[in-house]
mmCIF file with all atom_site columns, C-alpha atoms in Angstrom:
data_model
loop_
_atom_site.group_PDB
_atom_site.id
_atom_site.type_symbol
_atom_site.label_atom_id
_atom_site.label_alt_id
_atom_site.label_comp_id
_atom_site.label_asym_id
_atom_site.label_entity_id
_atom_site.label_seq_id
_atom_site.pdbx_PDB_ins_code
_atom_site.Cartn_x
_atom_site.Cartn_y
_atom_site.Cartn_z
_atom_site.occupancy
_atom_site.B_iso_or_equiv
_atom_site.pdbx_formal_charge
_atom_site.auth_seq_id
_atom_site.auth_comp_id
_atom_site.auth_asym_id
_atom_site.auth_atom_id
_atom_site.pdbx_PDB_model_num
ATOM 1   C CA . LYS A 1 1   ? -0.019 0.102   -0.088 1.00 45.00 ? 1246 LYS A CA 1
ATOM 2   C CA . HIS A 1 2   ? 0.981  3.584   -0.665 1.00 47.00 ? 1247 HIS A CA 1
ATOM 3   C CA . MET A 1 3   ? 1.375  5.927   2.338  1.00 47.00 ? 1248 MET A CA 1
ATOM 4   C CA . PRO A 1 4   ? -1.144 8.814   2.018  1.00 53.00 ? 1249 PRO A CA 1
ATOM 5   C CA . LYS A 1 5   ? 0.446  12.043  1.109  1.00 55.00 ? 1250 LYS A CA 1
ATOM 6   C CA . SER A 1 6   ? 0.320  14.784  3.763  1.00 58.00 ? 1251 SER A CA 1
ATOM 7   C CA . THR A 1 7   ? 0.373  18.404  2.953  1.00 63.00 ? 1252 THR A CA 1
ATOM 8   C CA . PRO A 1 8   ? 3.559  20.042  4.017  1.00 62.00 ? 1253 PRO A CA 1
ATOM 9   C CA . LEU A 1 9   ? 3.354  22.721  6.759  1.00 68.00 ? 1254 LEU A CA 1
ATOM 10  C CA . GLN A 1 10  ? 3.525  26.104  5.474  1.00 75.00 ? 1255 GLN A CA 1
ATOM 11  C CA . GLU A 1 11  ? 2.966  28.180  8.474  1.00 78.00 ? 1256 GLU A CA 1
ATOM 12  C CA . LEU A 1 12  ? 3.049  27.491  12.212 1.00 81.00 ? 1257 LEU A CA 1
ATOM 13  C CA . VAL A 1 13  ? 2.057  29.618  15.371 1.00 82.00 ? 1258 VAL A CA 1
ATOM 14  C CA . GLU A 1 14  ? 4.492  30.063  18.348 1.00 81.00 ? 1259 GLU A CA 1
ATOM 15  C CA . GLY A 1 15  ? 2.914  28.455  21.314 1.00 77.00 ? 1260 GLY A CA 1
ATOM 16  C CA . SER A 1 16  ? 1.103  25.893  19.386 1.00 77.00 ? 1261 SER A CA 1
ATOM 17  C CA . ILE A 1 17  ? 3.979  24.105  17.545 1.00 74.00 ? 1262 ILE A CA 1
ATOM 18  C CA . PRO A 1 18  ? 3.749  20.488  17.841 1.00 68.00 ? 1263 PRO A CA 1
ATOM 19  C CA . GLN A 1 19  ? 6.676  18.757  19.517 1.00 71.00 ? 1264 GLN A CA 1
ATOM 20  C CA . VAL A 1 20  ? 8.771  16.435  17.304 1.00 63.00 ? 1265 VAL A CA 1
ATOM 21  C CA . PRO A 1 21  ? 8.488  12.782  18.634 1.00 61.00 ? 1266 PRO A CA 1
ATOM 22  C CA . PRO A 1 22  ? 11.641 11.489  20.098 1.00 68.00 ? 1267 PRO A CA 1
ATOM 23  C CA . ASP A 1 23  ? 12.212 8.851   17.482 1.00 62.00 ? 1268 ASP A CA 1
ATOM 24  C CA . LEU A 1 24  ? 12.147 11.626  14.712 1.00 62.00 ? 1269 LEU A CA 1
ATOM 25  C CA . ALA A 1 25  ? 14.278 14.114  16.584 1.00 65.00 ? 1270 ALA A CA 1
ATOM 26  C CA . GLY A 1 26  ? 17.240 13.501  14.358 1.00 69.00 ? 1271 GLY A CA 1
ATOM 27  C CA . ILE A 1 27  ? 15.417 14.121  11.176 1.00 72.00 ? 1272 ILE A CA 1
ATOM 28  C CA . ARG A 1 28  ? 16.528 17.510  9.606  1.00 76.00 ? 1273 ARG A CA 1
ATOM 29  C CA . CYS A 1 29  ? 13.907 19.195  7.424  1.00 79.00 ? 1274 CYS A CA 1
ATOM 30  C CA . GLY A 1 30  ? 15.295 22.208  5.536  1.00 76.00 ? 1275 GLY A CA 1
ATOM 31  C CA . GLN A 1 31  ? 12.144 23.382  3.958  1.00 81.00 ? 1276 GLN A CA 1
ATOM 32  C CA . GLU A 1 32  ? 11.220 26.952  4.997  1.00 84.00 ? 1277 GLU A CA 1
ATOM 33  C CA . VAL A 1 33  ? 8.161  27.665  7.055  1.00 86.00 ? 1278 VAL A CA 1
ATOM 34  C CA . THR A 1 34  ? 6.420  30.923  8.475  1.00 89.00 ? 1279 THR A CA 1
ATOM 35  C CA . VAL A 1 35  ? 6.150  31.182  12.299 1.00 87.00 ? 1280 VAL A CA 1
ATOM 36  C CA . ARG A 1 36  ? 3.623  33.512  13.565 1.00 89.00 ? 1281 ARG A CA 1
ATOM 37  C CA . ARG A 1 37  ? 5.180  35.062  16.631 1.00 89.00 ? 1282 ARG A CA 1
ATOM 38  C CA . ARG A 1 38  ? 3.113  35.919  19.838 1.00 89.00 ? 1283 ARG A CA 1
ATOM 39  C CA . CYS A 1 39  ? 4.050  39.565  19.093 1.00 91.00 ? 1284 CYS A CA 1
ATOM 40  C CA . GLY A 1 40  ? 2.203  39.299  15.563 1.00 91.00 ? 1285 GLY A CA 1
ATOM 41  C CA . HIS A 1 41  ? 5.308  39.394  13.478 1.00 93.00 ? 1286 HIS A CA 1
ATOM 42  C CA . ALA A 1 42  ? 5.924  36.494  10.977 1.00 91.00 ? 1287 ALA A CA 1
ATOM 43  C CA . GLN A 1 43  ? 9.408  35.038  10.710 1.00 88.00 ? 1288 GLN A CA 1
ATOM 44  C CA . LYS A 1 44  ? 10.599 32.635  8.215  1.00 87.00 ? 1289 LYS A CA 1
ATOM 45  C CA . MET A 1 45  ? 12.875 29.719  9.417  1.00 82.00 ? 1290 MET A CA 1
ATOM 46  C CA . ARG A 1 46  ? 13.934 26.170  8.629  1.00 81.00 ? 1291 ARG A CA 1
ATOM 47  C CA . CYS A 1 47  ? 11.243 23.756  9.570  1.00 79.00 ? 1292 CYS A CA 1
ATOM 48  C CA . ASP A 1 48  ? 13.474 21.782  11.796 1.00 76.00 ? 1293 ASP A CA 1
ATOM 49  C CA . GLN A 1 49  ? 14.315 24.982  13.784 1.00 73.00 ? 1294 GLN A CA 1
ATOM 50  C CA . ALA A 1 50  ? 10.593 25.917  14.470 1.00 69.00 ? 1295 ALA A CA 1
ATOM 51  C CA . SER A 1 51  ? 9.704  25.336  18.171 1.00 73.00 ? 1296 SER A CA 1
ATOM 52  C CA . ASN A 1 52  ? 7.860  26.992  21.030 1.00 69.00 ? 1297 ASN A CA 1
ATOM 53  C CA . VAL A 1 53  ? 11.316 28.110  22.365 1.00 75.00 ? 1298 VAL A CA 1
ATOM 54  C CA . LEU A 1 54  ? 12.381 30.674  19.992 1.00 82.00 ? 1299 LEU A CA 1
ATOM 55  C CA . PRO A 1 55  ? 15.115 33.539  20.103 1.00 86.00 ? 1300 PRO A CA 1
ATOM 56  C CA . PRO A 1 56  ? 13.685 36.935  20.715 1.00 91.00 ? 1301 PRO A CA 1
ATOM 57  C CA . CYS A 1 57  ? 11.999 38.625  17.971 1.00 92.00 ? 1302 CYS A CA 1
ATOM 58  C CA . THR A 1 58  ? 14.179 41.223  16.454 1.00 92.00 ? 1303 THR A CA 1
ATOM 59  C CA . GLU A 1 59  ? 11.734 42.780  13.984 1.00 93.00 ? 1304 GLU A CA 1
ATOM 60  C CA . ALA A 1 60  ? 12.314 46.511  13.957 1.00 94.00 ? 1305 ALA A CA 1
ATOM 61  C CA . CYS A 1 61  ? 9.280  48.392  15.374 1.00 95.00 ? 1306 CYS A CA 1
ATOM 62  C CA . SER A 1 62  ? 8.869  52.121  14.776 1.00 95.00 ? 1307 SER A CA 1
ATOM 63  C CA . THR A 1 63  ? 8.524  53.373  18.350 1.00 95.00 ? 1308 THR A CA 1
ATOM 64  C CA . ARG A 1 64  ? 8.147  56.773  19.838 1.00 94.00 ? 1309 ARG A CA 1
ATOM 65  C CA . SER A 1 65  ? 11.172 57.869  21.957 1.00 95.00 ? 1310 SER A CA 1
ATOM 66  C CA . PHE A 1 66  ? 10.018 59.394  25.190 1.00 93.00 ? 1311 PHE A CA 1
ATOM 67  C CA . LEU A 1 67  ? 13.180 61.319  25.375 1.00 93.00 ? 1312 LEU A CA 1
ATOM 68  C CA . CYS A 1 68  ? 12.651 63.366  22.318 1.00 94.00 ? 1313 CYS A CA 1
ATOM 69  C CA . GLY A 1 69  ? 9.140  62.409  20.890 1.00 95.00 ? 1314 GLY A CA 1
ATOM 70  C CA . HIS A 1 70  ? 10.530 61.099  17.478 1.00 96.00 ? 1315 HIS A CA 1
ATOM 71  C CA . ASN A 1 71  ? 9.999  57.580  16.262 1.00 95.00 ? 1316 ASN A CA 1
ATOM 72  C CA . VAL A 1 72  ? 12.988 55.399  16.093 1.00 95.00 ? 1317 VAL A CA 1
ATOM 73  C CA . PRO A 1 73  ? 13.409 51.646  15.083 1.00 96.00 ? 1318 PRO A CA 1
ATOM 74  C CA . VAL A 1 74  ? 13.568 49.252  18.023 1.00 96.00 ? 1319 VAL A CA 1
ATOM 75  C CA . PRO A 1 75  ? 13.805 45.604  18.159 1.00 96.00 ? 1320 PRO A CA 1
ATOM 76  C CA . CYS A 1 76  ? 10.560 44.025  19.044 1.00 96.00 ? 1321 CYS A CA 1
ATOM 77  C CA . HIS A 1 77  ? 11.723 42.295  21.944 1.00 94.00 ? 1322 HIS A CA 1
ATOM 78  C CA . LEU A 1 78  ? 13.116 45.581  23.483 1.00 95.00 ? 1323 LEU A CA 1
ATOM 79  C CA . LYS A 1 79  ? 10.075 47.751  22.743 1.00 94.00 ? 1324 LYS A CA 1
ATOM 80  C CA . GLN A 1 80  ? 8.599  47.189  26.365 1.00 92.00 ? 1325 GLN A CA 1
ATOM 81  C CA . THR A 1 81  ? 11.786 48.238  28.004 1.00 93.00 ? 1326 THR A CA 1
ATOM 82  C CA . PHE A 1 82  ? 12.419 51.052  25.574 1.00 94.00 ? 1327 PHE A CA 1
ATOM 83  C CA . THR A 1 83  ? 8.924  52.481  26.296 1.00 92.00 ? 1328 THR A CA 1
ATOM 84  C CA . ALA A 1 84  ? 9.418  52.201  30.095 1.00 91.00 ? 1329 ALA A CA 1
ATOM 85  C CA . PHE A 1 85  ? 11.895 55.099  29.657 1.00 91.00 ? 1330 PHE A CA 1
ATOM 86  C CA . ASN A 1 86  ? 9.556  57.816  30.149 1.00 91.00 ? 1331 ASN A CA 1
ATOM 87  C CA . PRO A 1 87  ? 11.380 60.870  31.975 1.00 91.00 ? 1332 PRO A CA 1
ATOM 88  C CA . TRP A 1 88  ? 9.242  63.777  31.168 1.00 92.00 ? 1333 TRP A CA 1
ATOM 89  C CA . SER A 1 89  ? 5.845  65.076  32.362 1.00 92.00 ? 1334 SER A CA 1
ATOM 90  C CA . SER A 1 90  ? 3.028  64.509  29.821 1.00 92.00 ? 1335 SER A CA 1
ATOM 91  C CA . ASP A 1 91  ? 2.874  68.452  28.860 1.00 94.00 ? 1336 ASP A CA 1
ATOM 92  C CA . THR A 1 92  ? 6.624  68.349  28.147 1.00 93.00 ? 1337 THR A CA 1
ATOM 93  C CA . LEU A 1 93  ? 6.382  65.180  26.156 1.00 93.00 ? 1338 LEU A CA 1
ATOM 94  C CA . ASP A 1 94  ? 3.338  66.456  24.275 1.00 94.00 ? 1339 ASP A CA 1
ATOM 95  C CA . SER A 1 95  ? 5.466  69.476  23.410 1.00 95.00 ? 1340 SER A CA 1
ATOM 96  C CA . LEU A 1 96  ? 8.349  67.507  22.207 1.00 94.00 ? 1341 LEU A CA 1
ATOM 97  C CA . THR A 1 97  ? 6.234  65.230  20.097 1.00 94.00 ? 1342 THR A CA 1
ATOM 98  C CA . GLU A 1 98  ? 3.766  68.090  18.467 1.00 94.00 ? 1343 GLU A CA 1
ATOM 99  C CA . ARG A 1 99  ? 6.245  71.028  18.246 1.00 94.00 ? 1344 ARG A CA 1
ATOM 100 C CA . GLN A 1 100 ? 9.772  69.431  18.828 1.00 95.00 ? 1345 GLN A CA 1
ATOM 101 C CA . LEU A 1 101 ? 10.166 71.900  21.530 1.00 95.00 ? 1346 LEU A CA 1
ATOM 102 C CA . LEU A 1 102 ? 11.783 71.311  25.075 1.00 94.00 ? 1347 LEU A CA 1
ATOM 103 C CA . PRO A 1 103 ? 9.987  74.233  27.099 1.00 92.00 ? 1348 PRO A CA 1
ATOM 104 C CA . ALA A 1 104 ? 11.870 76.482  29.361 1.00 87.00 ? 1349 ALA A CA 1
ATOM 105 C CA . GLY A 1 105 ? 12.298 75.072  33.016 1.00 85.00 ? 1350 GLY A CA 1
ATOM 106 C CA . ALA A 1 106 ? 11.633 71.493  31.964 1.00 88.00 ? 1351 ALA A CA 1
ATOM 107 C CA . LYS A 1 107 ? 13.313 68.916  34.272 1.00 87.00 ? 1352 LYS A CA 1
ATOM 108 C CA . PRO A 1 108 ? 13.206 65.197  34.138 1.00 88.00 ? 1353 PRO A CA 1
ATOM 109 C CA . GLU A 1 109 ? 10.508 63.775  36.534 1.00 87.00 ? 1354 GLU A CA 1
ATOM 110 C CA . ASP A 1 110 ? 12.605 60.526  36.570 1.00 82.00 ? 1355 ASP A CA 1
ATOM 111 C CA . PRO A 1 111 ? 16.218 61.393  36.221 1.00 78.00 ? 1356 PRO A CA 1
ATOM 112 C CA . SER A 1 112 ? 17.520 57.843  35.865 1.00 83.00 ? 1357 SER A CA 1
ATOM 113 C CA . MET A 1 113 ? 19.206 57.007  32.571 1.00 85.00 ? 1358 MET A CA 1
ATOM 114 C CA . PRO A 1 114 ? 17.627 54.488  30.291 1.00 86.00 ? 1359 PRO A CA 1
ATOM 115 C CA . HIS A 1 115 ? 18.448 50.783  30.672 1.00 87.00 ? 1360 HIS A CA 1
ATOM 116 C CA . ASP A 1 116 ? 21.764 49.690  29.001 1.00 88.00 ? 1361 ASP A CA 1
ATOM 117 C CA . ASP A 1 117 ? 19.967 47.351  26.520 1.00 89.00 ? 1362 ASP A CA 1
ATOM 118 C CA . VAL A 1 118 ? 17.956 50.204  24.946 1.00 91.00 ? 1363 VAL A CA 1
ATOM 119 C CA . LEU A 1 119 ? 20.421 53.157  25.493 1.00 93.00 ? 1364 LEU A CA 1
ATOM 120 C CA . LYS A 1 120 ? 21.940 52.804  22.059 1.00 93.00 ? 1365 LYS A CA 1
ATOM 121 C CA . TYR A 1 121 ? 18.284 53.024  20.523 1.00 94.00 ? 1366 TYR A CA 1
ATOM 122 C CA . VAL A 1 122 ? 17.554 55.993  22.475 1.00 93.00 ? 1367 VAL A CA 1
ATOM 123 C CA . LYS A 1 123 ? 20.762 57.773  21.222 1.00 93.00 ? 1368 LYS A CA 1
ATOM 124 C CA . ALA A 1 124 ? 20.027 56.553  17.541 1.00 91.00 ? 1369 ALA A CA 1
ATOM 125 C CA . CYS A 1 125 ? 17.503 59.359  16.778 1.00 94.00 ? 1370 CYS A CA 1
ATOM 126 C CA . GLY A 1 126 ? 19.229 61.487  14.255 1.00 93.00 ? 1371 GLY A CA 1
ATOM 127 C CA . LYS A 1 127 ? 16.965 64.267  14.519 1.00 95.00 ? 1372 LYS A CA 1
ATOM 128 C CA . SER A 1 128 ? 17.075 67.541  16.666 1.00 95.00 ? 1373 SER A CA 1
ATOM 129 C CA . VAL A 1 129 ? 14.655 69.527  18.962 1.00 96.00 ? 1374 VAL A CA 1
ATOM 130 C CA . THR A 1 130 ? 14.434 73.043  19.988 1.00 95.00 ? 1375 THR A CA 1
ATOM 131 C CA . VAL A 1 131 ? 15.454 73.677  23.648 1.00 93.00 ? 1376 VAL A CA 1
ATOM 132 C CA . VAL A 1 132 ? 14.487 76.885  25.536 1.00 92.00 ? 1377 VAL A CA 1
ATOM 133 C CA . LYS A 1 133 ? 17.000 77.972  27.915 1.00 88.00 ? 1378 LYS A CA 1
ATOM 134 C CA . PRO A 1 134 ? 16.389 79.719  31.188 1.00 84.00 ? 1379 PRO A CA 1
ATOM 135 C CA . CYS A 1 135 ? 17.443 83.135  29.735 1.00 87.00 ? 1380 CYS A CA 1
ATOM 136 C CA . GLY A 1 136 ? 14.658 82.678  27.045 1.00 87.00 ? 1381 GLY A CA 1
ATOM 137 C CA . HIS A 1 137 ? 16.816 82.129  24.139 1.00 91.00 ? 1382 HIS A CA 1
ATOM 138 C CA . SER A 1 138 ? 16.515 78.753  22.308 1.00 90.00 ? 1383 SER A CA 1
ATOM 139 C CA . ALA A 1 139 ? 19.032 76.429  20.595 1.00 89.00 ? 1384 ALA A CA 1
ATOM 140 C CA . LYS A 1 140 ? 19.015 73.354  18.481 1.00 92.00 ? 1385 LYS A CA 1
ATOM 141 C CA . TYR A 1 141 ? 19.965 70.108  20.252 1.00 92.00 ? 1386 TYR A CA 1
ATOM 142 C CA . ASP A 1 142 ? 20.647 66.871  18.621 1.00 94.00 ? 1387 ASP A CA 1
ATOM 143 C CA . CYS A 1 143 ? 18.199 64.432  20.473 1.00 94.00 ? 1388 CYS A CA 1
ATOM 144 C CA . LYS A 1 144 ? 20.799 62.525  22.040 1.00 92.00 ? 1389 LYS A CA 1
ATOM 145 C CA . GLN A 1 145 ? 22.294 65.627  23.735 1.00 91.00 ? 1390 GLN A CA 1
ATOM 146 C CA . LEU A 1 146 ? 19.040 65.694  25.792 1.00 91.00 ? 1391 LEU A CA 1
ATOM 147 C CA . LEU A 1 147 ? 20.653 63.177  27.944 1.00 89.00 ? 1392 LEU A CA 1
ATOM 148 C CA . LYS A 1 148 ? 23.161 65.624  29.300 1.00 87.00 ? 1393 LYS A CA 1
ATOM 149 C CA . ILE A 1 149 ? 20.005 67.055  31.013 1.00 84.00 ? 1394 ILE A CA 1
ATOM 150 C CA . PHE A 1 150 ? 20.050 64.071  33.261 1.00 78.00 ? 1395 PHE A CA 1
ATOM 151 C CA . THR A 1 151 ? 23.593 64.432  34.418 1.00 75.00 ? 1396 THR A CA 1
ATOM 152 C CA . ASP A 1 152 ? 23.235 68.204  34.931 1.00 79.00 ? 1397 ASP A CA 1
ATOM 153 C CA . GLY A 1 153 ? 19.603 67.942  36.377 1.00 75.00 ? 1398 GLY A CA 1
ATOM 154 C CA . GLU A 1 154 ? 18.475 70.862  34.249 1.00 75.00 ? 1399 GLU A CA 1
ATOM 155 C CA . VAL A 1 155 ? 19.080 72.802  30.936 1.00 79.00 ? 1400 VAL A CA 1
ATOM 156 C CA . LYS A 1 156 ? 22.184 74.862  31.581 1.00 76.00 ? 1401 LYS A CA 1
ATOM 157 C CA . SER A 1 157 ? 22.153 78.482  30.466 1.00 69.00 ? 1402 SER A CA 1
ATOM 158 C CA . HIS A 1 158 ? 25.275 78.332  28.436 1.00 77.00 ? 1403 HIS A CA 1
ATOM 159 C CA . CYS A 1 159 ? 23.898 80.698  25.899 1.00 83.00 ? 1404 CYS A CA 1
ATOM 160 C CA . SER A 1 160 ? 26.135 82.412  23.327 1.00 84.00 ? 1405 SER A CA 1
ATOM 161 C CA . GLU A 1 161 ? 23.573 84.739  21.783 1.00 87.00 ? 1406 GLU A CA 1
ATOM 162 C CA . THR A 1 162 ? 24.766 88.297  21.754 1.00 91.00 ? 1407 THR A CA 1
ATOM 163 C CA . VAL A 1 163 ? 22.560 90.680  23.894 1.00 90.00 ? 1408 VAL A CA 1
ATOM 164 C CA . THR A 1 164 ? 22.647 94.594  24.227 1.00 92.00 ? 1409 THR A CA 1
ATOM 165 C CA . LYS A 1 165 ? 22.010 95.323  27.956 1.00 91.00 ? 1410 LYS A CA 1
ATOM 166 C CA . PRO A 1 166 ? 22.640 98.044  30.335 1.00 92.00 ? 1411 PRO A CA 1
ATOM 167 C CA . LEU A 1 167 ? 25.671 98.073  32.412 1.00 90.00 ? 1412 LEU A CA 1
ATOM 168 C CA . ARG A 1 168 ? 25.731 99.639  36.124 1.00 88.00 ? 1413 ARG A CA 1
ATOM 169 C CA . CYS A 1 169 ? 27.215 102.732 34.749 1.00 87.00 ? 1414 CYS A CA 1
ATOM 170 C CA . GLY A 1 170 ? 24.123 103.377 32.447 1.00 88.00 ? 1415 GLY A CA 1
ATOM 171 C CA . HIS A 1 171 ? 25.915 102.709 29.184 1.00 90.00 ? 1416 HIS A CA 1
ATOM 172 C CA . MET A 1 172 ? 24.760 99.877  26.947 1.00 92.00 ? 1417 MET A CA 1
ATOM 173 C CA . ALA A 1 173 ? 27.052 96.930  26.070 1.00 90.00 ? 1418 ALA A CA 1
ATOM 174 C CA . SER A 1 174 ? 26.789 94.146  23.483 1.00 91.00 ? 1419 SER A CA 1
ATOM 175 C CA . ILE A 1 175 ? 28.000 90.881  25.023 1.00 89.00 ? 1420 ILE A CA 1
ATOM 176 C CA . SER A 1 176 ? 27.169 87.341  25.146 1.00 91.00 ? 1421 SER A CA 1
ATOM 177 C CA . CYS A 1 177 ? 24.077 86.456  27.008 1.00 90.00 ? 1422 CYS A CA 1
ATOM 178 C CA . ARG A 1 178 ? 26.053 84.106  29.399 1.00 88.00 ? 1423 ARG A CA 1
ATOM 179 C CA . LYS A 1 179 ? 28.519 86.708  30.346 1.00 90.00 ? 1424 LYS A CA 1
ATOM 180 C CA . TYR A 1 180 ? 25.647 89.260  31.114 1.00 89.00 ? 1425 TYR A CA 1
ATOM 181 C CA . GLN A 1 181 ? 23.937 86.619  33.341 1.00 86.00 ? 1426 GLN A CA 1
ATOM 182 C CA . ASP A 1 182 ? 27.239 86.205  35.315 1.00 87.00 ? 1427 ASP A CA 1
ATOM 183 C CA . TYR A 1 183 ? 27.698 89.970  35.381 1.00 88.00 ? 1428 TYR A CA 1
ATOM 184 C CA . ALA A 1 184 ? 24.037 90.609  36.684 1.00 87.00 ? 1429 ALA A CA 1
ATOM 185 C CA . ALA A 1 185 ? 24.687 87.954  39.381 1.00 87.00 ? 1430 ALA A CA 1
ATOM 186 C CA . GLN A 1 186 ? 27.969 89.664  40.158 1.00 89.00 ? 1431 GLN A CA 1
ATOM 187 C CA . ARG A 1 187 ? 30.017 86.722  39.307 1.00 89.00 ? 1432 ARG A CA 1
ATOM 188 C CA . ALA A 1 188 ? 31.977 88.557  36.568 1.00 89.00 ? 1433 ALA A CA 1
ATOM 189 C CA . SER A 1 189 ? 32.800 92.258  35.525 1.00 89.00 ? 1434 SER A CA 1
ATOM 190 C CA . ILE A 1 190 ? 32.498 93.902  32.157 1.00 88.00 ? 1435 ILE A CA 1
ATOM 191 C CA . GLU A 1 191 ? 34.626 96.788  31.069 1.00 87.00 ? 1436 GLU A CA 1
ATOM 192 C CA . CYS A 1 192 ? 32.646 99.503  29.620 1.00 87.00 ? 1437 CYS A CA 1
ATOM 193 C CA . LYS A 1 193 ? 34.324 101.004 26.492 1.00 85.00 ? 1438 LYS A CA 1
ATOM 194 C CA . GLU A 1 194 ? 32.297 104.068 26.302 1.00 85.00 ? 1439 GLU A CA 1
ATOM 195 C CA . THR A 1 195 ? 33.690 107.598 26.933 1.00 84.00 ? 1440 THR A CA 1
ATOM 196 C CA . ALA A 1 196 ? 32.724 109.453 30.076 1.00 79.00 ? 1441 ALA A CA 1
ATOM 197 C CA . PHE A 1 197 ? 33.555 112.816 31.427 1.00 77.00 ? 1442 PHE A CA 1
ATOM 198 C CA . ARG A 1 198 ? 35.242 113.215 34.876 1.00 73.00 ? 1443 ARG A CA 1
ATOM 199 C CA . PRO A 1 199 ? 35.926 116.320 36.825 1.00 73.00 ? 1444 PRO A CA 1
ATOM 200 C CA . CYS A 1 200 ? 39.704 117.393 36.536 1.00 71.00 ? 1445 CYS A CA 1
ATOM 201 C CA . TRP A 1 201 ? 40.935 117.641 40.064 1.00 64.00 ? 1446 TRP A CA 1
ATOM 202 C CA . ASN A 1 202 ? 43.002 120.735 38.740 1.00 63.00 ? 1447 ASN A CA 1
ATOM 203 C CA . SER A 1 203 ? 40.236 122.508 37.138 1.00 62.00 ? 1448 SER A CA 1
ATOM 204 C CA . GLY A 1 204 ? 40.775 125.724 39.357 1.00 61.00 ? 1449 GLY A CA 1
ATOM 205 C CA . VAL A 1 205 ? 44.046 126.075 37.619 1.00 64.00 ? 1450 VAL A CA 1
ATOM 206 C CA . CYS A 1 206 ? 43.528 124.613 33.973 1.00 66.00 ? 1451 CYS A CA 1
ATOM 207 C CA . GLY A 1 207 ? 39.931 125.819 33.796 1.00 59.00 ? 1452 GLY A CA 1
ATOM 208 C CA . HIS A 1 208 ? 38.570 122.430 32.567 1.00 63.00 ? 1453 HIS A CA 1
ATOM 209 C CA . ALA A 1 209 ? 35.576 121.356 34.437 1.00 67.00 ? 1454 ALA A CA 1
ATOM 210 C CA . ALA A 1 210 ? 35.685 117.874 33.062 1.00 70.00 ? 1455 ALA A CA 1
ATOM 211 C CA . LEU A 1 211 ? 37.750 115.636 30.827 1.00 69.00 ? 1456 LEU A CA 1
ATOM 212 C CA . PRO A 1 212 ? 36.909 112.592 28.532 1.00 73.00 ? 1457 PRO A CA 1
ATOM 213 C CA . VAL A 1 213 ? 37.966 109.384 29.905 1.00 76.00 ? 1458 VAL A CA 1
ATOM 214 C CA . LYS A 1 214 ? 37.314 105.640 29.500 1.00 78.00 ? 1459 LYS A CA 1
ATOM 215 C CA . CYS A 1 215 ? 34.140 104.708 31.385 1.00 80.00 ? 1460 CYS A CA 1
ATOM 216 C CA . SER A 1 216 ? 35.579 101.903 33.318 1.00 74.00 ? 1461 SER A CA 1
ATOM 217 C CA . SER A 1 217 ? 38.590 103.818 34.333 1.00 69.00 ? 1462 SER A CA 1
ATOM 218 C CA . ASP A 1 218 ? 38.689 104.934 38.046 1.00 65.00 ? 1463 ASP A CA 1
ATOM 219 C CA . ALA A 1 219 ? 41.905 106.832 37.781 1.00 58.00 ? 1464 ALA A CA 1
ATOM 220 C CA . THR A 1 220 ? 42.031 110.582 38.927 1.00 59.00 ? 1465 THR A CA 1
ATOM 221 C CA . VAL A 1 221 ? 42.129 112.867 35.866 1.00 53.00 ? 1466 VAL A CA 1
ATOM 222 C CA . CYS A 1 222 ? 43.880 115.992 35.019 1.00 57.00 ? 1467 CYS A CA 1
ATOM 223 C CA . CYS A 1 223 ? 44.779 117.856 31.686 1.00 59.00 ? 1468 CYS A CA 1
ATOM 224 C CA . ASP A 1 224 ? 48.338 118.349 32.625 1.00 54.00 ? 1469 ASP A CA 1
#
């Protein structure tokens, strides 16, 4: 008698793959089958490699990064770990997602760094966001640069924008925003380059009431 022909398996479902009987365990079938994973992805593999104990699914999933709001490719089996890294408030994350803007004063609610398994995928975003600094100026940051906020605890106001501000002498000066903030906090001095008029100490003799000098100079002046 002829053995009845059976239809070769074309598709298997993870979790429902029949075990190979022990007496057939040595048989190697090189035909390709499709395995439907529990995650929903389909994976092609050799028939004799299909079992209910499979390696993690590495299918790339486009997943929103809670660091910057952009979508990045993440291996399927790391998706849950990746999305567990959610450092911002919901309002801050909405601003990043909808406007690519980190608002002024934003601080991580959870300052812990992402898990080592997903850190490289967090850093993989090649886009940028606009960060509003405490001084009110904004700057473009590569998304991975946002991780520095976790080590600093906040957005540092290292602003290189040029501003025109009044000095204590009353004159205006064009300087970097960062330097002016240090000046305003009395952590730095700024030399005024404007001309000021100072009384001549010898005016009774020379007849000059005042002489032009450099505003920042505190020297006693005389026309002699």
